[in-house]
XYZ file of C-alpha atoms in Angstrom:
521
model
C 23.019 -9.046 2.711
C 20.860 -11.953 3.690
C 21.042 -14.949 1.548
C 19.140 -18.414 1.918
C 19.946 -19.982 5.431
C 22.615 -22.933 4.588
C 21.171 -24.856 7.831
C 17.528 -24.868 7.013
C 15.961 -26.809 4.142
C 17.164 -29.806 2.958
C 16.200 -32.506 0.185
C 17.981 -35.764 0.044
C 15.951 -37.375 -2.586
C 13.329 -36.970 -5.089
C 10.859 -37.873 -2.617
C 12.122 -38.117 1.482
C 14.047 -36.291 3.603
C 12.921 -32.602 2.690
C 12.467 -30.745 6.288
C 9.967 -27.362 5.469
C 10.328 -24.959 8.054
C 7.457 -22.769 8.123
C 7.097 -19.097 9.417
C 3.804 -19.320 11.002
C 3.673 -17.512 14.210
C 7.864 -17.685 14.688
C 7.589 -22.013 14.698
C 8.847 -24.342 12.125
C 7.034 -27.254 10.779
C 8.652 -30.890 9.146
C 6.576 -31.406 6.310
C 6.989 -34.546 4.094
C 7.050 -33.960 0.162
C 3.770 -35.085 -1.303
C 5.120 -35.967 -4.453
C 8.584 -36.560 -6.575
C 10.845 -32.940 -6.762
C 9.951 -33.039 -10.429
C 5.825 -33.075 -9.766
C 6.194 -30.549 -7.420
C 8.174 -28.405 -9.472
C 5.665 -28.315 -12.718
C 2.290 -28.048 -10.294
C 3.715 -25.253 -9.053
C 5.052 -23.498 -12.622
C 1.284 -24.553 -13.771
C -0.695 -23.324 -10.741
C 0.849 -19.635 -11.123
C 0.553 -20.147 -15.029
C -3.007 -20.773 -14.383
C -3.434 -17.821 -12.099
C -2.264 -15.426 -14.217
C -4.422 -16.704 -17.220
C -7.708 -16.690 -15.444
C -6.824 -13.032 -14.061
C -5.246 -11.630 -17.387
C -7.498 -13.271 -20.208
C -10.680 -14.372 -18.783
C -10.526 -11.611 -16.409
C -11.611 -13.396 -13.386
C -11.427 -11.883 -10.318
C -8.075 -12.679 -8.118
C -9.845 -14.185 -5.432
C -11.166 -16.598 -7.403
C -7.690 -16.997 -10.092
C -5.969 -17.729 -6.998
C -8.443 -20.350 -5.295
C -8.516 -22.491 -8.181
C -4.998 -22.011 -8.520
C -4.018 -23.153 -5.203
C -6.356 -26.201 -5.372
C -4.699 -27.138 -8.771
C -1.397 -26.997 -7.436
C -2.082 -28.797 -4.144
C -3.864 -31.640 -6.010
C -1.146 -31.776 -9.151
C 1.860 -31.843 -6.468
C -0.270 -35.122 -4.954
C -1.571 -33.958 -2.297
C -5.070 -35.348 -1.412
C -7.870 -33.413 -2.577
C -9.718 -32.979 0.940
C -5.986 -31.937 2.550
C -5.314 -29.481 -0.150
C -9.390 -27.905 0.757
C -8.190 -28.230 4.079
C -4.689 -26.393 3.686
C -6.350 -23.798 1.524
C -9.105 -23.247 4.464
C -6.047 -23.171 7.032
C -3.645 -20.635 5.550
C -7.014 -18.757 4.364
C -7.989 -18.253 8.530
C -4.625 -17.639 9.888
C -4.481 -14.927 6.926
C -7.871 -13.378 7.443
C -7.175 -13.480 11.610
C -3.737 -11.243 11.657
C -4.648 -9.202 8.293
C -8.672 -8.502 8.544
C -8.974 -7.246 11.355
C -6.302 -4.700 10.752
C -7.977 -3.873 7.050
C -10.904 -3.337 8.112
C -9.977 -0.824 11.178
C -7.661 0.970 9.107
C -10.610 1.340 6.467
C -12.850 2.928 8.822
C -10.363 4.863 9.613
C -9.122 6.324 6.342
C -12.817 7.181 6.123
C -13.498 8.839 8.804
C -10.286 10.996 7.877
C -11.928 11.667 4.242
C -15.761 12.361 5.484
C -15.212 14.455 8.269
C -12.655 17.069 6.055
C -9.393 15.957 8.548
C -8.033 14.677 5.162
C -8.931 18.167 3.197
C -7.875 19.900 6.425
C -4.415 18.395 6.199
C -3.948 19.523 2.542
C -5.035 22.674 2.738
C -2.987 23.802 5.392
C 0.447 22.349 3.711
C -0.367 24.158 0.120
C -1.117 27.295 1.972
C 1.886 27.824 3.901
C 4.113 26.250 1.085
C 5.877 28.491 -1.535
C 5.664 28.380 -5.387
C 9.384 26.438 -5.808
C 8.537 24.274 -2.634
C 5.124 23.267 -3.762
C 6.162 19.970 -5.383
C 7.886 18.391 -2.297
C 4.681 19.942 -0.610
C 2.760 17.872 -2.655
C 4.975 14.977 -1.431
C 4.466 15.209 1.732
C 0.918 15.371 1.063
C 1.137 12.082 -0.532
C 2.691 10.314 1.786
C 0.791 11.672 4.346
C -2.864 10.912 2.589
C -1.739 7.433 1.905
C -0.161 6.812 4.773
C -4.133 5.310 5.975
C -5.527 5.153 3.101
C -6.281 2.551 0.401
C -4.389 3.780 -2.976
C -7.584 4.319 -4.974
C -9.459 6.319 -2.211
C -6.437 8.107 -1.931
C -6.274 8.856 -5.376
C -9.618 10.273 -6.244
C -9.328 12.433 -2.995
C -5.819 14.145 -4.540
C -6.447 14.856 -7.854
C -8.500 17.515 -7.475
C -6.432 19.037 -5.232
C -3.442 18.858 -7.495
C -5.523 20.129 -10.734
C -6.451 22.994 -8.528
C -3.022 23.983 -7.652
C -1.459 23.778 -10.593
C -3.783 26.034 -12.151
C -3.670 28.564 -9.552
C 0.047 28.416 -8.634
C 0.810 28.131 -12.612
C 3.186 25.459 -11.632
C 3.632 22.343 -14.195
C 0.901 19.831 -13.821
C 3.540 17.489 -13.692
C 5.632 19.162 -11.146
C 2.743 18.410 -8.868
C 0.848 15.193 -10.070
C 4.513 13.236 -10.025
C 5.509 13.883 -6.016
C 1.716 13.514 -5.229
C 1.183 10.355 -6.590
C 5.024 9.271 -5.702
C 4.215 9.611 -2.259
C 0.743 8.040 -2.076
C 2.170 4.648 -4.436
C 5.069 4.597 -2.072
C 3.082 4.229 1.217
C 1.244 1.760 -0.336
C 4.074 -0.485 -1.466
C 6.381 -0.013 1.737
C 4.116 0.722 4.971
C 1.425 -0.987 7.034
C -1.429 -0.574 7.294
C -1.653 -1.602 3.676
C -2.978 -4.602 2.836
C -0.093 -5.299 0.535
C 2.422 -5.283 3.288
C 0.608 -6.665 6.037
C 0.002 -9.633 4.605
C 3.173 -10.028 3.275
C 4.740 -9.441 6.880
C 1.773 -12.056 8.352
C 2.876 -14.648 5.524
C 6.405 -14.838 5.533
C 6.165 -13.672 10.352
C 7.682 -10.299 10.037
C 7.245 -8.315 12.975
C 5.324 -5.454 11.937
C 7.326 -2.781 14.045
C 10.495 -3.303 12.481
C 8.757 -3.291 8.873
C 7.110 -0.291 9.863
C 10.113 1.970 10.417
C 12.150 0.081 8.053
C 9.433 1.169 5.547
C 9.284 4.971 6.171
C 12.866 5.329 6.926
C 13.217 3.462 3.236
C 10.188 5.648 1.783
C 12.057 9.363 2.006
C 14.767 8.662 -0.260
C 12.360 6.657 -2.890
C 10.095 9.457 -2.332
C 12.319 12.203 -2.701
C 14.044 10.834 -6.299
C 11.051 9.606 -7.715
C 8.676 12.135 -6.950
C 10.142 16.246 -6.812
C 13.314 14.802 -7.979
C 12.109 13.162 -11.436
C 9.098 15.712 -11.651
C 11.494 18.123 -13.564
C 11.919 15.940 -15.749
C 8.745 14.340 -15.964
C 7.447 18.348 -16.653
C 9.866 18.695 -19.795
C 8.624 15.529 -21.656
C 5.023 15.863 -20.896
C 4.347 19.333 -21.433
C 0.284 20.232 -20.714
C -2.252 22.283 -18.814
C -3.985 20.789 -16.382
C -6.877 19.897 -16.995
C -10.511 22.140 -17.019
C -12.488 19.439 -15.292
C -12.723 21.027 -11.122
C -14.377 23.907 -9.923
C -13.585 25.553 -6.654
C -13.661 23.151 -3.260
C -16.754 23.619 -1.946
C -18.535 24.157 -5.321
C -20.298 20.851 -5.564
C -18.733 20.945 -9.580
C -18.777 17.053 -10.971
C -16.217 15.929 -13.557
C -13.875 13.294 -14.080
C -13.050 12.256 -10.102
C -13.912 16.126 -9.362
C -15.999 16.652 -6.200
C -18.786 14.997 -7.891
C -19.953 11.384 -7.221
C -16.744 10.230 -7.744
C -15.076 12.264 -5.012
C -14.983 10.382 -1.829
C -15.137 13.737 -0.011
C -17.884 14.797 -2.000
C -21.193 13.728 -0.026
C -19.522 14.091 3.614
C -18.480 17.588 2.605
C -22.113 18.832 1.737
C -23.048 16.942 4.977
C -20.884 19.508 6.794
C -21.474 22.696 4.733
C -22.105 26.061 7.233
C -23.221 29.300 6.645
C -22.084 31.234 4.018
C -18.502 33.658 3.987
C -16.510 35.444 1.866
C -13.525 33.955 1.164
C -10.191 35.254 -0.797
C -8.631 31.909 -2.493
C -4.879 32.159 -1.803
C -1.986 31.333 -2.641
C 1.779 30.981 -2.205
C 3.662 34.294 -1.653
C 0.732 36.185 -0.942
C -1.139 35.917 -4.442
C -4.676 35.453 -5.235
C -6.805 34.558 -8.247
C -10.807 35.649 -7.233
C -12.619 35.994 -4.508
C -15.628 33.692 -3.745
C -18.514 33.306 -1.892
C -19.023 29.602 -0.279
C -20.130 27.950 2.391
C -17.238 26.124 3.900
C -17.405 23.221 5.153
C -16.887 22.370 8.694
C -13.770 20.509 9.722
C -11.084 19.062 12.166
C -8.159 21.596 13.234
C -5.091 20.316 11.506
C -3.281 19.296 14.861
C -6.266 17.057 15.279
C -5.621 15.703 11.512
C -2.254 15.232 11.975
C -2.308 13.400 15.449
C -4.879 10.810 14.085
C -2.878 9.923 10.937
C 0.652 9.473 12.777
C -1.077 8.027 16.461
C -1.061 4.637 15.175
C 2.529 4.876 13.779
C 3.735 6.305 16.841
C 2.503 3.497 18.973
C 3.888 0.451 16.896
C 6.982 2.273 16.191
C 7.475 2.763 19.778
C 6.685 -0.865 20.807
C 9.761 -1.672 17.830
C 12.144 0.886 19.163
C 11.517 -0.685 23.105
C 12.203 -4.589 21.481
C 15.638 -3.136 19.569
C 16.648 -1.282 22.272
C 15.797 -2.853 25.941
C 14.658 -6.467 24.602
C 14.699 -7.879 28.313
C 13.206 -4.616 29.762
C 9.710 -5.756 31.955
C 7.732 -4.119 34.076
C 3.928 -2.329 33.946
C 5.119 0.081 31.297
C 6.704 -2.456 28.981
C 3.357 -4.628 29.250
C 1.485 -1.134 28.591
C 3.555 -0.247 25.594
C 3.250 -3.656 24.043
C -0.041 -3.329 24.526
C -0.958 -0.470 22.907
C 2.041 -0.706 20.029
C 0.229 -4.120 19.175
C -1.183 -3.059 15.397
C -4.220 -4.075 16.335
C -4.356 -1.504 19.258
C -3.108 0.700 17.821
C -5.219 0.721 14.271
C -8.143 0.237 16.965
C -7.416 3.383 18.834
C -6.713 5.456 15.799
C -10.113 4.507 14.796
C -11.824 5.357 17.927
C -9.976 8.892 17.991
C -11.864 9.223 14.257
C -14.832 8.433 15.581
C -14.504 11.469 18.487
C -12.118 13.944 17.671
C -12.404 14.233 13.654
C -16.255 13.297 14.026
C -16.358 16.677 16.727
C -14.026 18.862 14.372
C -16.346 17.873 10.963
C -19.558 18.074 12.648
C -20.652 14.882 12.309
C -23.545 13.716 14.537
C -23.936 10.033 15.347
C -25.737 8.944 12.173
C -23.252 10.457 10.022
C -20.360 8.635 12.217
C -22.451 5.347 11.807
C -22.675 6.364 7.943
C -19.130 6.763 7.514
C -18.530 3.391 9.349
C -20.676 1.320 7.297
C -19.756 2.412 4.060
C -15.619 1.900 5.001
C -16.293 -1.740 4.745
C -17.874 -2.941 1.256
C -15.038 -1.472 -0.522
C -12.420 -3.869 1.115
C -14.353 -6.996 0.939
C -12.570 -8.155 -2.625
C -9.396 -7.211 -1.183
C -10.024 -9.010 2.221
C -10.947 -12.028 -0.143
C -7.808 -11.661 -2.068
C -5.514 -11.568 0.659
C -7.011 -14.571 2.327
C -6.353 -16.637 -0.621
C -2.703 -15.597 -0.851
C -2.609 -16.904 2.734
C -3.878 -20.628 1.239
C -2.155 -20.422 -1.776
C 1.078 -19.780 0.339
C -0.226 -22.540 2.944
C -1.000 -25.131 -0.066
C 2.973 -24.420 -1.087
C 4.301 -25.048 2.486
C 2.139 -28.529 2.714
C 3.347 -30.021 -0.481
C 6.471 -29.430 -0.006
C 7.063 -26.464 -2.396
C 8.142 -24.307 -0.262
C 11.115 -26.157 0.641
C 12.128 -26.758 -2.741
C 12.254 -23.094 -3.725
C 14.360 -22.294 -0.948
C 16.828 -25.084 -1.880
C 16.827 -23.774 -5.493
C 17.348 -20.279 -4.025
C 20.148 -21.163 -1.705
C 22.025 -23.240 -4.119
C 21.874 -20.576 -6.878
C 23.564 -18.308 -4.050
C 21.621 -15.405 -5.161
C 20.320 -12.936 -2.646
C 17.400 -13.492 -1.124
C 15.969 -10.240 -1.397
C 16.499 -9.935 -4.924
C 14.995 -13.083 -5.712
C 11.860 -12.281 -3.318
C 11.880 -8.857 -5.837
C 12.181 -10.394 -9.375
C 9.325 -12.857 -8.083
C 6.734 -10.230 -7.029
C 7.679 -7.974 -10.171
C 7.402 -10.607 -12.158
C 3.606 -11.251 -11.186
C 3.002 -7.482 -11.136
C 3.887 -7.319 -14.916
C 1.995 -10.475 -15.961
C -1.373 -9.614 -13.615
C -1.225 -5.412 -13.024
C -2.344 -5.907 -9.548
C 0.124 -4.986 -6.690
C -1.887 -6.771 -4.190
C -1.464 -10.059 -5.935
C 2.038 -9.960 -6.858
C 2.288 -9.120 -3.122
C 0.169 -12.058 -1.851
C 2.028 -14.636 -4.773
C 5.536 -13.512 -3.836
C 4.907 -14.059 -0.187
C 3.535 -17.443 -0.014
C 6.221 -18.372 -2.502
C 9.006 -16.702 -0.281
C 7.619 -17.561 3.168
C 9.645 -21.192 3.775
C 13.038 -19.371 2.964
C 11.927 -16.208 5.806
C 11.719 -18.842 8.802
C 15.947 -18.738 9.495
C 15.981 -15.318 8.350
C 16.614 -12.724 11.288
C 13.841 -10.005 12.427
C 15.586 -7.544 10.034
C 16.086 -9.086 7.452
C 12.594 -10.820 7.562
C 11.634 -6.668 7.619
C 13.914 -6.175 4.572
C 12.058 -9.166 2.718
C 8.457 -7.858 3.181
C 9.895 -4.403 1.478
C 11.826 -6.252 -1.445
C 8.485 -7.758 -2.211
C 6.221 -4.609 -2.029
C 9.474 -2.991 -3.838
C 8.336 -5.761 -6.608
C 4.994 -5.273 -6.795
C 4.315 -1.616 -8.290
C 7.155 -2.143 -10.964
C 6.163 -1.381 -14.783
C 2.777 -0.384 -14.535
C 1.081 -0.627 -17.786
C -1.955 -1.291 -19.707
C -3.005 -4.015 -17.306
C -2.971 -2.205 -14.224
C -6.352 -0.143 -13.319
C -3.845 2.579 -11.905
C -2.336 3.288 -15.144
C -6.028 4.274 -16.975
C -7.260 5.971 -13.767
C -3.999 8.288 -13.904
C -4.262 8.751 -17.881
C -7.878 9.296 -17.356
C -7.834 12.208 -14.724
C -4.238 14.034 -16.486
C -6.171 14.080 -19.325
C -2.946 12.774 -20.930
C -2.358 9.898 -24.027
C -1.347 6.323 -23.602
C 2.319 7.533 -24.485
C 2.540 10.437 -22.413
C 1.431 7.923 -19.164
C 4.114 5.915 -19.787
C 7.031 8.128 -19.577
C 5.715 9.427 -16.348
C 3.223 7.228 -14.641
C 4.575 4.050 -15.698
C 8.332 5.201 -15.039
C 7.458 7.082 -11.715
C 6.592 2.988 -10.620
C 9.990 1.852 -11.791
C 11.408 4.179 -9.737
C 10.053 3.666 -6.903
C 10.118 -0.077 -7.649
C 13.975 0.007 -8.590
C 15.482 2.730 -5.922
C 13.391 0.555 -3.066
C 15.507 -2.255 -4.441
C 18.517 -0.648 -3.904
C 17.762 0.669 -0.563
C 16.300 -3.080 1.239
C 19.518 -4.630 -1.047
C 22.268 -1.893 1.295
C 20.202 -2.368 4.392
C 20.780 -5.820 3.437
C 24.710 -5.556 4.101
C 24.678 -4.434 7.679
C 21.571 -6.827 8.721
């Protein structure tokens, strides 16, 4: 189990002699306190007091909580005012360069996979050929699967009516269904890049983003599979209600509460697509069927096509990760070719450019609509792109001052794991802002000077106990926690013993697993 390195940081005095090493880009960096131990200490406690007030009570948004926040602490731990703009601007670009880009592919891509019906495709195919008693691990994999490229919102709105619908024609629990569903979409989210949550965690604290990938999925089927079929029996006995009467059929064009109305993300690419009209016989598992309907269906991708697109980037960086564990030294045209394409921003790129062909030819999408789908990916991640970047200042402001290398003394000398700390941390912020992403960005920058004499794995391990930290106790803060009341139709009690404690799980059991990978790495 990794603990603080005993070689790295050191602080001799209240003022000299404390060495920073830095994980930018795999280097290390000496940087000189800029003020007494004690200074540095309270600018810091104050900064992230301050961040948390501005996002919690004068709800300003995180991009701006943690600017002036950063700025604060930079200038209250002595640092000159025009270094600590310049840190901020630093850490903000090297950020923005390794996360962005990567953001902004992968929303284009998650798009593409809603607007041309890949996404609906992929659902539809797994509830059809699933029986009644397997439907909630169905709705697992669906999860995972839907938010394994997709932004958690996005990803929400697009399954809810699908799990409304099949609880009410399979007669199955709502519960039973909404609990795996959501399990697996918060647990992609937490754990696995392309996330923003994760990749700029692993840019901030120089992860490589192969290793966190597979240590993220291999981490996310036992989370998965006790938080979400696992605790839905449960979850089904102390929440006990119908789902709720707010969908009509797919295909029906009926708005409601995140039905395939406005609200649906699926909703205008779907009528975009809509061919001639068929009779269709609404199945279900083991051969039943509630009506018979006239629609016209729209047009989409095959669900081999789907299902390539979704796992093709995954495929390439895990296969770059498995060539560095396993042949390290290995050269050669093919080892230059596979590092080339398992490079995530390849491989996000070429995943986006299959969209663009294959799903666009499967949906029936001409070039406008492509161009459509495109454009609109991008306004939705501009507040997160802005959040993210000022994680990567706040974290830089904390490395310049000196910060940094204080916490990791304090966390090496307490002799506490490393991973747990890096946990309690982002869980911590998660409880005081609701917002995964920031406790994600806070936690990093904090943790980042202790990750530079960390090994690759455990560096992996790290990035997980911090997204691990971020979606614990979700409550009345968090804009998840209303958007699942709102759409189960269920009270503020009845989302906390299954929402809110669904997010412990996952939170807690992730723990468990990065703390016993943490033995052998």
């Amino acid at each position: 189990m990794p603990h603080a390195p005993t070689g790295g940081t050191a602080a001799a005095d209240a003022v000299h002699g404390l060495t920073v090493l830095a994980a930018e880009g795999g280097g290390t960096q000496t940087v000189d306190p800029s003020g007494p131990i004690g200074q540095l200490i309270v600018a810091a406690l104050l900064g992230i007091v301050v961040i948390i007030v501005l996002i919690t009570w004068l709800k300003v948004h995180p991009f701006v909580a943690l600017t002036i926040g950063a700025l604060g602490v930079g200038i209250g731990a002595g640092l000159a005012p025009d270094k600590t703009v310049t840190s901020f601007g630093t850490g903000f670009g090297s950020t923005m360069t390794s996360v962005g880009i990567l953001v902004g592919l992968g929303s284009m891509f998650g798009r593409m996979l809603v607007d041309s019906g890949a996404a609906d495709r992929v659902v539809d195919t797994l509830v059809r050929r699933s029986s009644k008693a397997a439907l909630p691990w169905t709705m697992a994999l669906i999860g995972a699967l839907i938010g394994l490229p997709m932004f958690f919102e996005v990803g929400l709105v697009l399954l809810i009516p699908i799990i409304v619908l099949v609880a009410k024609r399979s007669g199955v629990p709502i519960m039973k269904i909404a609990v795996p569903a959501l399990v697996g979409l918060s647990t992609m989210h937490a754990f696995v890049p392309p996330h923003p949550g994760p990749l700029v965690a692993v840019s901030t604290v120089g992860a490589n983003l192969g290793t966190t990938l597979a240590f993220g999925i291999v981490l996310a089927i036992p989370v998965i599979v006790l938080a979400g079929p696992v605790f839905a029996r449960f979850a089904a006995r102390w929440v006990d209600i119908p789902a709720p009467d707010m969908f009509g059929s797919r295909g029906s064009g009926t708005s409601g509460s995140g039905g395939s109305g406005p609200s649906d993300p699926a909703h205008a690419g779907r009528e975009a697509r809509r061919g001639p009209a068929t009779q269709d016989t609404a199945s279900l598992p083991n051969g039943k069927s509630d009506f018979t309907r006239v629609i016209s269906e729209p047009r989409s991708p095959s669900f081999a096509v789907a299902l390539v697109g979704i796992l093709l980037p995954v495929v390439l960086m895990l296969a770059q990760a498995v060539r560095e564990a396993v042949a390290p030294d290995a050269a050669g045209g093919w080892v230059s070719l596979l590092d080339f394409l398992g490079t995530p921003m390849i491989a996000i790129g070429i995943a986006t450019v299959f969209a663009m062909v294959f799903f666009a030819i499967g949906g029936g999408m001409d070039r406008s609509a492509v161009a459509k789908s495109l454009e609109d990916a991008l306004p939705p991640v501009a507040g997160v792109l802005l959040i993210v970047g000022a994680g990567g200042g706040f974290k830089q402001v904390l490395i310049d001052t000196g910060i940094g290398g204080v916490i990791a003394d304090a966390v090496q000398e307490s002799g506490i794991s490393v991973l747990l700390v890096a946990w309690v941390v982002s869980a911590l912020v998660r409880v005081a802002t609701g917002s995964a992403t920031v406790a994600t960005v806070t936690a990093a920058g904090i943790m980042a000077p202790i990750a530079a004499d960390l090994s690759t794995p455990e560096t992996s391990l790290l990035v997980l106990a911090i997204g691990a930290g971020s979606v614990f106790l979700s409550h009345v803060n968090d804009a998840g926690f209303w958007l699942v009341k709102g759409y189960l139709g269920t009270t503020v009690g009845q989302t906390f013993k299954t929402w809110t404690v669904l997010e412990c799980l996952i939170s807690v059991i992730g723990l468990v697993g990065v703390l016993i990978a943490g033995v052998f790495f």
